[in-house]
Amino acid sequence: VQLQASGGGLVQAGGSLKLSCAASGLTFSDYAFGWLRQAPGKEREFVAGITYRGAVTYYTDSVKGRFTISRDNAKNTVYLQMNSLKPEDTAVYYCAADPLVVTMRNSQNAVDYWGHGTLVTVSS
């Protein structure tokens, strides 16, 4: 199984980035997906999750109204559109796959699959 995250980079505060996570080696539509991030010196935290059909999305409070998670089951790809970025959004962002979003939110050690991270840096 491979989860290939891309789209990170350097952006000024207030700007936007769109992350992508291309999945292979699994039955994409059987999995929920999530984005998690780890800032320097901090623990990894859940950012957003989407159920296997995309009917329900979840967000941590600090990104609600600014970030949007979506998925394209035909392309085996999950996206994270990030708008109104703030310096505190600076982190390595990871894509994850698990049958349940709740696992990605509450039991990260039990998550089935992880991708390599992509660095997002927001300058002030």
C-alpha positions as a Python dict, from the first residue, in 0.01 Angstrom:
ca = {
    (1, 'V'): (0, 0, 0),
    (2, 'Q'): (126, 347, -87),
    (3, 'L'): (-12, 684, 12),
    (4, 'Q'): (172, 953, -181),
    (5, 'A'): (117, 1302, -40),
    (6, 'S'): (207, 1610, -239),
    (7, 'G'): (132, 1979, -266),
    (8, 'G'): (315, 2120, 30),
    (9, 'G'): (531, 2428, 9),
    (10, 'L'): (598, 2777, 134),
    (11, 'V'): (311, 3025, 140),
    (12, 'Q'): (246, 3360, 301),
    (13, 'A'): (-12, 3397, 574),
    (14, 'G'): (-356, 3432, 422),
    (15, 'G'): (-262, 3223, 122),
    (16, 'S'): (-384, 2885, 5),
    (17, 'L'): (-245, 2542, -72),
    (18, 'K'): (-406, 2219, -188),
    (19, 'L'): (-262, 1890, -72),
    (20, 'S'): (-321, 1566, -258),
    (21, 'C'): (-288, 1206, -144),
    (22, 'A'): (-277, 944, -416),
    (23, 'A'): (-346, 593, -286),
    (24, 'S'): (-255, 261, -442),
    (25, 'G'): (-249, -101, -336),
    (26, 'L'): (-576, -88, -147),
    (27, 'T'): (-946, -82, -227),
    (28, 'F'): (-980, 294, -205),
    (29, 'S'): (-1356, 307, -154),
    (30, 'D'): (-1331, 74, 149),
    (31, 'Y'): (-1133, 327, 351),
    (32, 'A'): (-1184, 650, 531),
    (33, 'F'): (-899, 895, 489),
    (34, 'G'): (-755, 1164, 704),
    (35, 'W'): (-496, 1436, 718),
    (36, 'L'): (-288, 1475, 1031),
    (37, 'R'): (-4, 1715, 1100),
    (38, 'Q'): (295, 1749, 1323),
    (39, 'A'): (446, 2086, 1398),
    (40, 'P'): (802, 2121, 1527),
    (41, 'G'): (820, 2023, 1892),
    (42, 'K'): (456, 1917, 1907),
    (43, 'E'): (264, 1594, 1895),
    (44, 'R'): (94, 1483, 1577),
    (45, 'E'): (-266, 1598, 1564),
    (46, 'F'): (-574, 1511, 1363),
    (47, 'V'): (-670, 1781, 1114),
    (48, 'A'): (-949, 1644, 894),
    (49, 'G'): (-1115, 1317, 800),
    (50, 'I'): (-1360, 1190, 543),
    (51, 'T'): (-1568, 874, 545),
    (52, 'Y'): (-1534, 604, 280),
    (53, 'R'): (-1809, 741, 58),
    (54, 'G'): (-1730, 1102, 136),
    (55, 'A'): (-2067, 1162, 296),
    (56, 'V'): (-1929, 1289, 627),
    (57, 'T'): (-1630, 1507, 705),
    (58, 'Y'): (-1463, 1594, 1032),
    (59, 'Y'): (-1233, 1882, 1124),
    (60, 'T'): (-1037, 1991, 1423),
    (61, 'D'): (-1170, 2321, 1556),
    (62, 'S'): (-870, 2528, 1456),
    (63, 'V'): (-922, 2461, 1083),
    (64, 'K'): (-1301, 2464, 1057),
    (65, 'G'): (-1414, 2709, 792),
    (66, 'R'): (-1065, 2728, 640),
    (67, 'F'): (-981, 2371, 535),
    (68, 'T'): (-1186, 2134, 322),
    (69, 'I'): (-1121, 1764, 282),
    (70, 'S'): (-1257, 1583, -22),
    (71, 'R'): (-1204, 1262, -212),
    (72, 'D'): (-1233, 1138, -569),
    (73, 'N'): (-1297, 765, -562),
    (74, 'A'): (-1248, 744, -939),
    (75, 'K'): (-895, 882, -907),
    (76, 'N'): (-805, 714, -574),
    (77, 'T'): (-709, 1054, -441),
    (78, 'V'): (-788, 1256, -133),
    (79, 'Y'): (-744, 1632, -114),
    (80, 'L'): (-705, 1896, 153),
    (81, 'Q'): (-781, 2248, 39),
    (82, 'M'): (-627, 2491, 284),
    (83, 'N'): (-732, 2855, 273),
    (84, 'S'): (-656, 3153, 495),
    (85, 'L'): (-340, 2983, 613),
    (86, 'K'): (-183, 3096, 936),
    (87, 'P'): (175, 3058, 1064),
    (88, 'E'): (45, 2810, 1323),
    (89, 'D'): (-59, 2580, 1036),
    (90, 'T'): (310, 2520, 966),
    (91, 'A'): (371, 2148, 1000),
    (92, 'V'): (443, 1826, 819),
    (93, 'Y'): (110, 1699, 690),
    (94, 'Y'): (46, 1326, 668),
    (95, 'C'): (-219, 1135, 479),
    (96, 'A'): (-367, 832, 655),
    (97, 'A'): (-611, 555, 569),
    (98, 'D'): (-823, 345, 800),
    (99, 'P'): (-1173, 198, 788),
    (100, 'L'): (-1279, 447, 1056),
    (101, 'V'): (-1218, 820, 1094),
    (102, 'V'): (-1245, 779, 1471),
    (103, 'T'): (-928, 570, 1471),
    (104, 'M'): (-738, 853, 1302),
    (105, 'R'): (-881, 1100, 1553),
    (106, 'N'): (-833, 904, 1873),
    (107, 'S'): (-604, 603, 1820),
    (108, 'Q'): (-334, 705, 1575),
    (109, 'N'): (-112, 411, 1668),
    (110, 'A'): (-383, 181, 1533),
    (111, 'V'): (-419, 349, 1192),
    (112, 'D'): (-381, 102, 907),
    (113, 'Y'): (-173, 305, 662),
    (114, 'W'): (34, 621, 661),
    (115, 'G'): (186, 820, 383),
    (116, 'H'): (509, 1013, 389),
    (117, 'G'): (459, 1369, 497),
    (118, 'T'): (458, 1686, 297),
    (119, 'L'): (587, 2006, 455),
    (120, 'V'): (369, 2314, 472),
    (121, 'T'): (537, 2634, 582),
    (122, 'V'): (334, 2950, 637),
    (123, 'S'): (532, 3270, 673),
    (124, 'S'): (401, 3570, 860),
}
